[in-house]
Short mmCIF file of C-alpha atoms and ligand atoms in Angstrom, two decimals:
data_model
loop_
_atom_site.label_atom_id
_atom_site.label_comp_id
_atom_site.label_asym_id
_atom_site.label_seq_id
_atom_site.Cartn_x
_atom_site.Cartn_y
_atom_site.Cartn_z
CA MET A 6 7.28 28.34 1.66
CA ASN A 7 8.52 24.78 1.37
CA VAL A 8 6.03 21.92 1.69
CA PRO A 9 7.69 18.53 1.24
CA LEU A 10 5.64 15.56 0.07
CA LEU A 11 6.60 13.77 3.27
CA ASP A 12 8.45 15.06 6.34
CA LEU A 13 9.79 12.15 8.36
CA LYS A 14 12.07 14.44 10.37
CA ALA A 15 9.02 16.26 11.74
CA GLN A 16 7.61 12.93 12.92
CA TYR A 17 10.90 11.76 14.43
CA LYS A 18 11.15 14.96 16.47
CA THR A 19 7.92 14.07 18.28
CA ILE A 20 8.96 10.51 19.19
CA LYS A 21 12.75 10.70 19.32
CA ALA A 22 13.08 9.53 22.93
CA GLU A 23 10.90 6.45 22.36
CA ILE A 24 12.59 5.44 19.10
CA ASP A 25 16.08 5.96 20.48
CA ALA A 26 15.22 3.83 23.54
CA ALA A 27 13.74 1.07 21.37
CA VAL A 28 16.83 0.98 19.18
CA ALA A 29 19.14 1.05 22.20
CA GLY A 30 17.22 -1.89 23.67
CA VAL A 31 17.98 -4.00 20.60
CA PHE A 32 21.66 -3.10 20.81
CA GLU A 33 21.72 -4.00 24.49
CA SER A 34 20.25 -7.41 23.66
CA GLN A 35 22.46 -7.93 20.59
CA TYR A 36 19.56 -10.02 19.27
CA PHE A 37 19.25 -8.71 15.73
CA ILE A 38 17.29 -11.23 13.67
CA LEU A 39 13.80 -12.48 14.63
CA GLY A 40 13.69 -13.09 18.43
CA PRO A 41 11.45 -11.68 21.16
CA VAL A 42 10.98 -8.15 19.80
CA VAL A 43 9.94 -9.48 16.40
CA LYS A 44 7.51 -11.86 18.13
CA GLU A 45 6.05 -8.97 20.14
CA CYS A 46 5.68 -6.91 16.98
CA GLU A 47 3.93 -9.82 15.21
CA VAL A 48 1.42 -10.27 18.03
CA ALA A 49 0.69 -6.55 18.30
CA LEU A 50 0.31 -5.92 14.59
CA ALA A 51 -1.79 -9.02 13.94
CA ARG A 52 -4.15 -7.88 16.69
CA TYR A 53 -4.20 -4.35 15.26
CA CYS A 54 -5.27 -5.77 11.89
CA GLY A 55 -7.93 -8.04 13.35
CA CYS A 56 -5.87 -11.16 12.67
CA SER A 57 -4.76 -14.07 14.85
CA HIS A 58 -1.27 -14.50 13.37
CA GLY A 59 1.56 -12.32 12.12
CA VAL A 60 4.84 -13.30 10.50
CA GLY A 61 7.45 -10.57 10.19
CA VAL A 62 9.29 -10.50 6.87
CA SER A 63 11.96 -8.47 5.13
CA SER A 64 9.69 -6.15 3.08
CA GLY A 65 6.19 -5.67 1.72
CA THR A 66 7.42 -7.17 -1.52
CA ASP A 67 8.63 -10.29 0.26
CA ALA A 68 5.33 -10.49 2.15
CA LEU A 69 3.57 -10.83 -1.23
CA LEU A 70 6.19 -13.25 -2.50
CA VAL A 71 6.07 -15.55 0.51
CA ALA A 72 2.24 -15.58 0.52
CA LEU A 73 2.27 -16.69 -3.13
CA MET A 74 4.90 -19.32 -2.29
CA ALA A 75 2.80 -20.58 0.62
CA GLU A 76 -0.03 -21.22 -1.87
CA ASN A 77 2.35 -23.17 -4.16
CA ILE A 78 1.62 -20.71 -6.95
CA GLY A 79 4.07 -21.03 -9.82
CA PRO A 80 4.54 -21.77 -13.53
CA GLY A 81 1.28 -22.36 -15.38
CA ASP A 82 -0.77 -20.42 -12.81
CA GLU A 83 -2.49 -17.09 -13.22
CA VAL A 84 -2.98 -14.43 -10.56
CA ILE A 85 -5.47 -11.61 -11.06
CA THR A 86 -4.49 -8.14 -9.88
CA THR A 87 -4.76 -4.44 -10.62
CA PRO A 88 -2.51 -2.68 -13.14
CA TYR A 89 -2.66 0.51 -11.05
CA SER A 90 -0.30 -0.18 -8.16
CA PHE A 91 3.33 -0.22 -7.15
CA PHE A 92 5.39 -2.61 -9.26
CA ALA A 93 5.87 -5.18 -6.47
CA THR A 94 2.23 -6.25 -6.67
CA ALA A 95 2.77 -7.78 -10.12
CA GLY A 96 6.52 -8.32 -9.82
CA SER A 97 6.01 -10.82 -7.00
CA ILE A 98 3.60 -12.85 -9.18
CA VAL A 99 6.21 -13.14 -11.93
CA ARG A 100 8.94 -13.92 -9.40
CA VAL A 101 7.17 -17.17 -8.48
CA GLY A 102 6.82 -18.00 -12.18
CA ALA A 103 3.12 -17.26 -12.51
CA ARG A 104 1.35 -14.92 -14.92
CA PRO A 105 -0.24 -11.66 -13.77
CA VAL A 106 -3.66 -11.02 -15.30
CA PHE A 107 -4.66 -7.37 -15.06
CA VAL A 108 -8.18 -6.17 -14.33
CA ASP A 109 -8.93 -2.46 -14.69
CA ILE A 110 -9.77 -0.14 -11.80
CA ASP A 111 -12.93 1.62 -10.73
CA PRO A 112 -12.11 5.27 -11.55
CA ALA A 113 -13.92 6.50 -8.41
CA THR A 114 -11.78 4.50 -5.97
CA PHE A 115 -8.60 3.68 -7.97
CA ASN A 116 -9.01 0.07 -6.75
CA ILE A 117 -9.57 -3.06 -8.83
CA ASN A 118 -13.12 -3.11 -10.22
CA PRO A 119 -14.65 -6.30 -8.78
CA ALA A 120 -17.32 -6.40 -11.49
CA LEU A 121 -14.63 -6.95 -14.14
CA ILE A 122 -12.85 -9.82 -12.38
CA LYS A 123 -15.21 -12.67 -13.26
CA ALA A 124 -14.52 -12.42 -16.99
CA LYS A 125 -10.79 -12.93 -16.36
CA ILE A 126 -11.07 -16.08 -14.24
CA THR A 127 -9.85 -19.22 -16.04
CA PRO A 128 -9.08 -22.76 -14.86
CA LYS A 129 -5.49 -21.52 -14.36
CA THR A 130 -6.46 -18.74 -11.93
CA LYS A 131 -5.14 -19.50 -8.46
CA ALA A 132 -5.33 -16.21 -6.58
CA ILE A 133 -6.39 -12.57 -6.60
CA ILE A 134 -4.23 -9.78 -5.18
CA PRO A 135 -6.45 -6.77 -4.50
CA VAL A 136 -4.53 -3.64 -3.52
CA HIS A 137 -6.00 -1.19 -1.01
CA LEU A 138 -4.55 1.75 -2.88
CA TYR A 139 -3.73 5.03 -1.12
CA GLY A 140 -5.31 3.62 2.08
CA LEU A 141 -8.81 2.77 0.80
CA MET A 142 -9.96 -0.84 1.01
CA ALA A 143 -10.91 -2.61 -2.22
CA GLY A 144 -14.37 -4.20 -2.58
CA MET A 145 -13.64 -7.32 -0.57
CA ASP A 146 -17.18 -8.73 -0.45
CA GLU A 147 -17.38 -9.36 -4.18
CA ILE A 148 -13.79 -10.58 -4.25
CA MET A 149 -14.38 -13.08 -1.43
CA GLN A 150 -17.52 -14.35 -3.17
CA LEU A 151 -15.50 -15.09 -6.30
CA ALA A 152 -12.80 -16.68 -4.15
CA GLY A 153 -15.29 -19.02 -2.55
CA LYS A 154 -16.90 -19.96 -5.83
CA HIS A 155 -13.64 -20.62 -7.70
CA GLY A 156 -11.41 -21.79 -4.85
CA LEU A 157 -8.99 -18.85 -5.08
CA ALA A 158 -6.56 -17.55 -2.49
CA ILE A 159 -6.98 -13.87 -1.67
CA ILE A 160 -3.79 -11.98 -0.84
CA GLU A 161 -4.53 -8.44 0.29
CA ASP A 162 -1.81 -5.97 -0.63
CA ALA A 163 -2.25 -3.62 2.32
CA ALA A 164 1.16 -1.97 2.01
CA GLN A 165 -0.56 1.44 1.88
CA ALA A 166 -3.49 0.57 4.10
CA VAL A 167 -2.49 -0.54 7.60
CA GLY A 168 -5.43 0.12 9.91
CA SER A 169 -7.95 0.88 7.18
CA SER A 170 -11.39 -0.70 7.34
CA ASP A 171 -14.38 -1.21 5.06
CA GLU A 172 -17.99 -0.14 5.47
CA LYS A 173 -18.60 -3.23 7.61
CA GLY A 174 -15.79 -2.20 9.95
CA ARG A 175 -13.52 -5.06 8.90
CA ARG A 176 -9.84 -4.20 8.98
CA ALA A 177 -7.62 -4.52 5.94
CA CYS A 178 -5.81 -7.91 6.01
CA SER A 179 -8.54 -9.60 8.06
CA VAL A 180 -10.87 -10.44 5.16
CA GLY A 181 -8.68 -12.34 2.67
CA HIS A 182 -6.46 -15.35 3.36
CA TYR A 183 -3.30 -13.26 3.71
CA GLY A 184 -2.70 -9.59 4.43
CA CYS A 185 0.61 -8.06 3.35
CA LEU A 186 2.04 -5.03 5.12
CA SER A 187 5.08 -2.90 4.34
CA PHE A 188 7.21 -0.92 6.78
CA PHE A 189 8.93 1.06 4.02
CA PRO A 190 9.58 4.47 5.63
CA SER A 191 6.99 6.34 3.54
CA LYS A 192 4.10 4.04 4.53
CA ASN A 193 1.78 5.01 7.37
CA LEU A 194 3.70 2.70 9.74
CA GLY A 195 7.25 3.04 8.48
CA GLY A 196 10.34 1.42 9.96
CA ALA A 197 13.95 2.58 9.81
CA GLY A 198 14.58 0.67 6.60
CA ASP A 199 12.93 -2.23 4.84
CA GLY A 200 10.49 -4.53 6.59
CA GLY A 201 7.05 -6.06 6.26
CA MET A 202 4.62 -8.58 7.66
CA VAL A 203 2.12 -11.19 6.57
CA VAL A 204 -0.90 -11.24 8.89
CA MET A 205 -3.72 -13.76 8.68
CA ASN A 206 -6.47 -15.64 10.50
CA ASP A 207 -5.20 -19.14 9.77
CA ALA A 208 -2.73 -21.06 11.94
CA ALA A 209 -1.70 -23.51 9.20
CA ARG A 210 -1.01 -20.77 6.66
CA ALA A 211 0.89 -18.75 9.27
CA GLU A 212 3.07 -21.75 10.09
CA LYS A 213 3.93 -22.29 6.44
CA VAL A 214 4.75 -18.61 5.90
CA ALA A 215 6.99 -18.71 8.99
CA TRP A 216 8.86 -21.74 7.61
CA LEU A 217 9.25 -20.21 4.16
CA ARG A 218 10.65 -16.92 5.47
CA ASN A 219 13.52 -18.90 7.00
CA HIS A 220 14.56 -21.23 4.16
CA GLY A 221 11.67 -23.60 4.80
CA ALA A 222 13.49 -25.06 7.79
CA GLU A 223 11.66 -26.89 10.57
CA PRO A 224 13.42 -27.68 12.78
CA LYS A 225 16.67 -25.83 12.08
CA TYR A 226 18.73 -27.47 9.29
CA TYR A 227 15.87 -29.79 8.28
CA HIS A 228 14.20 -28.29 5.25
CA LYS A 229 10.57 -29.06 4.46
CA PHE A 230 10.32 -26.49 1.69
CA ILE A 231 12.59 -24.28 -0.38
CA GLY A 232 11.99 -20.88 1.11
CA GLY A 233 14.34 -17.94 1.37
CA ASN A 234 15.79 -15.41 3.75
CA PHE A 235 12.73 -13.23 4.24
CA ARG A 236 13.31 -12.50 7.93
CA LEU A 237 12.47 -9.30 9.77
CA ASP A 238 15.24 -7.51 11.70
CA ALA A 239 14.71 -6.90 15.41
CA LEU A 240 15.70 -3.24 14.89
CA GLN A 241 12.85 -2.74 12.43
CA ALA A 242 10.42 -4.55 14.71
CA ALA A 243 11.44 -2.37 17.67
CA VAL A 244 10.90 0.83 15.68
CA VAL A 245 7.57 -0.37 14.28
CA LEU A 246 6.36 -1.42 17.76
CA ALA A 247 7.24 1.98 19.20
CA LYS A 248 5.48 3.75 16.33
CA LEU A 249 2.37 1.53 16.47
CA LYS A 250 1.30 3.32 19.67
CA HIS A 251 1.00 6.54 17.66
CA LEU A 252 -0.52 5.14 14.49
CA ASP A 253 -4.15 5.94 15.30
CA SER A 254 -3.37 9.57 16.08
CA TRP A 255 -1.29 9.90 12.89
CA THR A 256 -4.11 8.37 10.88
CA ALA A 257 -6.57 10.82 12.43
CA ALA A 258 -4.24 13.68 11.45
CA ARG A 259 -3.96 12.37 7.87
CA ARG A 260 -7.75 12.17 7.64
CA ALA A 261 -8.11 15.68 9.06
CA ASN A 262 -5.65 16.94 6.47
CA ALA A 263 -7.70 15.31 3.71
CA VAL A 264 -10.92 16.86 5.02
CA ARG A 265 -9.19 20.24 5.15
CA TYR A 266 -7.96 19.93 1.55
CA ASP A 267 -11.52 19.00 0.48
CA ARG A 268 -12.84 22.12 2.22
CA LEU A 269 -10.12 24.43 0.91
CA PHE A 270 -10.62 23.24 -2.67
CA ALA A 271 -14.39 23.72 -2.32
CA GLU A 272 -13.98 27.21 -0.82
CA ALA A 273 -11.71 28.13 -3.73
CA GLY A 274 -14.40 26.97 -6.18
CA LEU A 275 -11.99 24.46 -7.69
CA VAL A 276 -13.96 21.22 -7.39
CA ALA A 277 -15.03 19.70 -10.70
CA ALA A 278 -18.61 18.43 -10.74
CA GLY A 279 -17.84 15.52 -13.06
CA LYS A 280 -14.79 14.65 -15.13
CA VAL A 281 -11.88 17.05 -14.99
CA THR A 282 -11.53 17.16 -18.76
CA GLY A 283 -11.95 20.74 -19.91
CA SER A 284 -13.16 21.94 -16.53
CA GLY A 285 -10.02 23.73 -15.35
CA LYS A 286 -10.79 22.24 -11.96
CA VAL A 287 -9.69 19.31 -9.82
CA GLN A 288 -11.44 16.09 -8.91
CA LEU A 289 -11.10 15.22 -5.24
CA PRO A 290 -10.35 11.70 -4.00
CA CYS A 291 -13.08 9.43 -2.67
CA ILE A 292 -12.61 9.48 1.11
CA PRO A 293 -15.52 7.83 2.98
CA LYS A 294 -16.51 9.09 6.44
CA SER A 295 -14.45 6.32 8.03
CA GLY A 296 -11.97 3.62 7.12
CA HIS A 297 -9.65 5.43 4.67
CA VAL A 298 -6.18 5.88 6.20
CA VAL A 299 -5.02 8.42 3.56
CA ASN A 300 -1.54 7.14 2.80
CA GLN A 301 -1.87 9.45 -0.19
CA TYR A 302 -4.22 12.31 -1.07
CA VAL A 303 -4.53 12.09 -4.84
CA ILE A 304 -6.37 14.55 -7.04
CA ARG A 305 -7.14 14.38 -10.75
CA VAL A 306 -6.43 17.36 -12.92
CA GLN A 307 -5.94 18.24 -16.57
CA ARG A 308 -2.46 19.35 -17.67
CA ARG A 309 -1.14 17.32 -14.76
CA ASP A 310 2.53 17.45 -15.77
CA GLU A 311 2.43 21.24 -16.14
CA LEU A 312 0.83 21.53 -12.71
CA ARG A 313 3.55 19.32 -11.24
CA ALA A 314 6.32 21.49 -12.67
CA PHE A 315 4.53 24.59 -11.36
CA LEU A 316 4.16 23.12 -7.86
CA SER A 317 7.77 21.98 -7.76
CA GLY A 318 8.83 25.52 -8.69
CA LYS A 319 6.77 26.79 -5.74
CA GLY A 320 8.41 24.37 -3.31
CA VAL A 321 5.41 22.05 -3.08
CA GLY A 322 6.31 18.36 -3.09
CA ASN A 323 4.20 16.15 -5.35
CA GLU A 324 4.40 12.74 -6.98
CA VAL A 325 2.59 10.53 -9.46
CA TYR A 326 1.55 7.11 -8.17
CA TYR A 327 1.94 5.66 -10.78
CA PRO A 328 2.87 7.10 -14.17
CA VAL A 329 2.94 3.78 -16.10
CA PRO A 330 0.23 1.16 -15.48
CA LEU A 331 1.72 -2.28 -14.89
CA HIS A 332 0.30 -3.85 -18.08
CA LEU A 333 2.33 -1.31 -20.08
CA GLN A 334 5.65 -1.76 -18.25
CA GLU A 335 8.55 -2.66 -20.52
CA CYS A 336 9.43 -5.79 -18.54
CA PHE A 337 5.90 -7.13 -19.01
CA ALA A 338 5.83 -6.61 -22.79
CA TYR A 339 5.94 -10.40 -23.21
CA LEU A 340 2.49 -10.55 -21.61
CA GLY A 341 1.13 -8.71 -24.64
CA GLY A 342 -0.47 -5.80 -22.79
CA ARG A 343 -1.53 -2.91 -25.02
CA VAL A 344 -2.72 0.67 -24.67
CA GLY A 345 -6.50 0.50 -24.29
CA ASP A 346 -6.54 -2.78 -22.33
CA CYS A 347 -7.21 -1.01 -19.03
CA PRO A 348 -8.45 2.46 -20.01
CA GLU A 349 -9.32 3.69 -16.53
CA SER A 350 -5.85 2.84 -15.20
CA GLU A 351 -4.27 4.54 -18.19
CA LYS A 352 -6.40 7.64 -17.66
CA ALA A 353 -5.58 7.74 -13.94
CA ALA A 354 -1.88 7.45 -14.74
CA ASN A 355 -2.18 10.62 -16.84
CA GLU A 356 -4.43 12.68 -14.57
CA THR A 357 -3.44 12.01 -10.97
CA VAL A 358 -1.03 13.74 -8.65
CA ALA A 359 -0.43 13.17 -4.94
CA LEU A 360 -0.20 16.17 -2.59
CA PRO A 361 1.52 16.40 0.83
CA VAL A 362 -0.82 14.90 3.46
CA TYR A 363 1.58 13.64 6.16
CA PRO A 364 0.30 13.98 9.75
CA GLU A 365 2.47 16.97 10.71
CA LEU A 366 1.34 19.11 7.72
CA SER A 367 0.26 22.50 9.06
CA ASP A 368 -2.85 24.52 8.21
CA GLU A 369 -0.63 27.21 6.70
CA GLN A 370 1.12 24.66 4.48
CA ALA A 371 -2.16 23.15 3.26
CA ARG A 372 -3.50 26.61 2.42
CA TYR A 373 -0.32 27.36 0.49
CA VAL A 374 -0.66 24.13 -1.53
CA VAL A 375 -4.25 24.93 -2.51
CA ALA A 376 -3.36 28.57 -3.25
CA CYS A 377 -0.59 27.41 -5.60
CA ILE A 378 -2.99 25.07 -7.43
CA ALA A 379 -5.57 27.87 -7.67
CA GLU A 380 -2.92 30.16 -9.16
CA PHE A 381 -2.01 27.54 -11.74
CA LEU A 382 -5.60 26.81 -12.75
CA LYS A 383 -6.54 30.48 -13.05
C1 PLP B 4 5.22 -0.15 -0.97
C2 PLP B 4 4.37 -1.12 -1.64
C3 PLP B 4 4.75 -2.46 -1.80
C4 PLP B 4 6.11 -2.98 -1.49
O1 PLP B 4 6.55 -2.77 -0.21
P1 PLP B 4 8.14 -2.75 0.10
O2 PLP B 4 8.18 -2.84 1.59
O3 PLP B 4 8.66 -1.48 -0.43
O4 PLP B 4 8.73 -3.95 -0.55
C5 PLP B 4 3.84 -3.33 -2.38
N1 PLP B 4 2.63 -2.91 -2.78
C6 PLP B 4 2.24 -1.63 -2.66
C7 PLP B 4 0.87 -1.25 -3.10
C8 PLP B 4 3.09 -0.69 -2.09
O5 PLP B 4 2.69 0.58 -1.98
#
């Protein structure tokens, strides 16, 4: 059997007519950059995230970048974030000339540990970028308290978490000052290429982000700020709008797949009670009863790399998100990060592996994945 990590063709099959019509509509209009479809997508997605404003941009990375630019963050400033994320989270901080300051994760959630943030705040700290990793919201209450006390901007990296909510029912992106979304095809709401959005509950911030995404011009050819070309294509907006109608049902399917994995692992007697070290078992991800949108289903296991090779040989797609914590990346060596600085992130980077959890995954496929892992662990 073949179980890919992600099967976008299976999804396209179910919505082909709608996507093809949306794309054809853009061609009919010949309106390719910003315009009415982008506006419609901004309104719909902002509402979906519990926000009043949305500004479509060219990628999730550029959403982070333009939010930092809107806060005038640059040389001499520090931005606190997690070392256990996709590179763009920290890369965008350096791109504006600021310094990323890494705070280790909570091993239970894989998200930044709010209790460790306070010690890293200095007079230079201007912002915090919490990441809602794998679709689970970070501890926003504690983060917003720190923000209020120290006057920090909070930029939520919700690239993996569109539609997720916390225990208070607040949607990702609606709690901080900016929420950053990505439409990279492998995200829960993927476009047909690169795209992203900044959503927020602040008219003044939204206006500035909208200026910056278009070279800081207002009106055209009169430049208030030095921005960039961070615009969203109408084609991407049309695809995202068409897919948004299905997002809740896809999320429900992802969650059901996660619950099924949990059950199958338990039935197979493979669930480690505590740490995986020496147990020959797996540690399941923390998936609360509601709110987690399961962009990834990530287990911890010993001999992770051997398991990966075994699964690949059995036709089971798998991936490590992420093998090298950001504080240990070669390009950030000048920051002086060392092994041991963020031990939980380093441990997660060695123990975790993501399994196929896309909405169209069948019961038979999930059983095969668990059976393969059981065979390996035996
Ligand atoms: C995907 C991702 C990004 C970047 O999004 P792009 O649209 O690929 O630029 C940023 N942060 C996280 C956590 C991501 O997963």
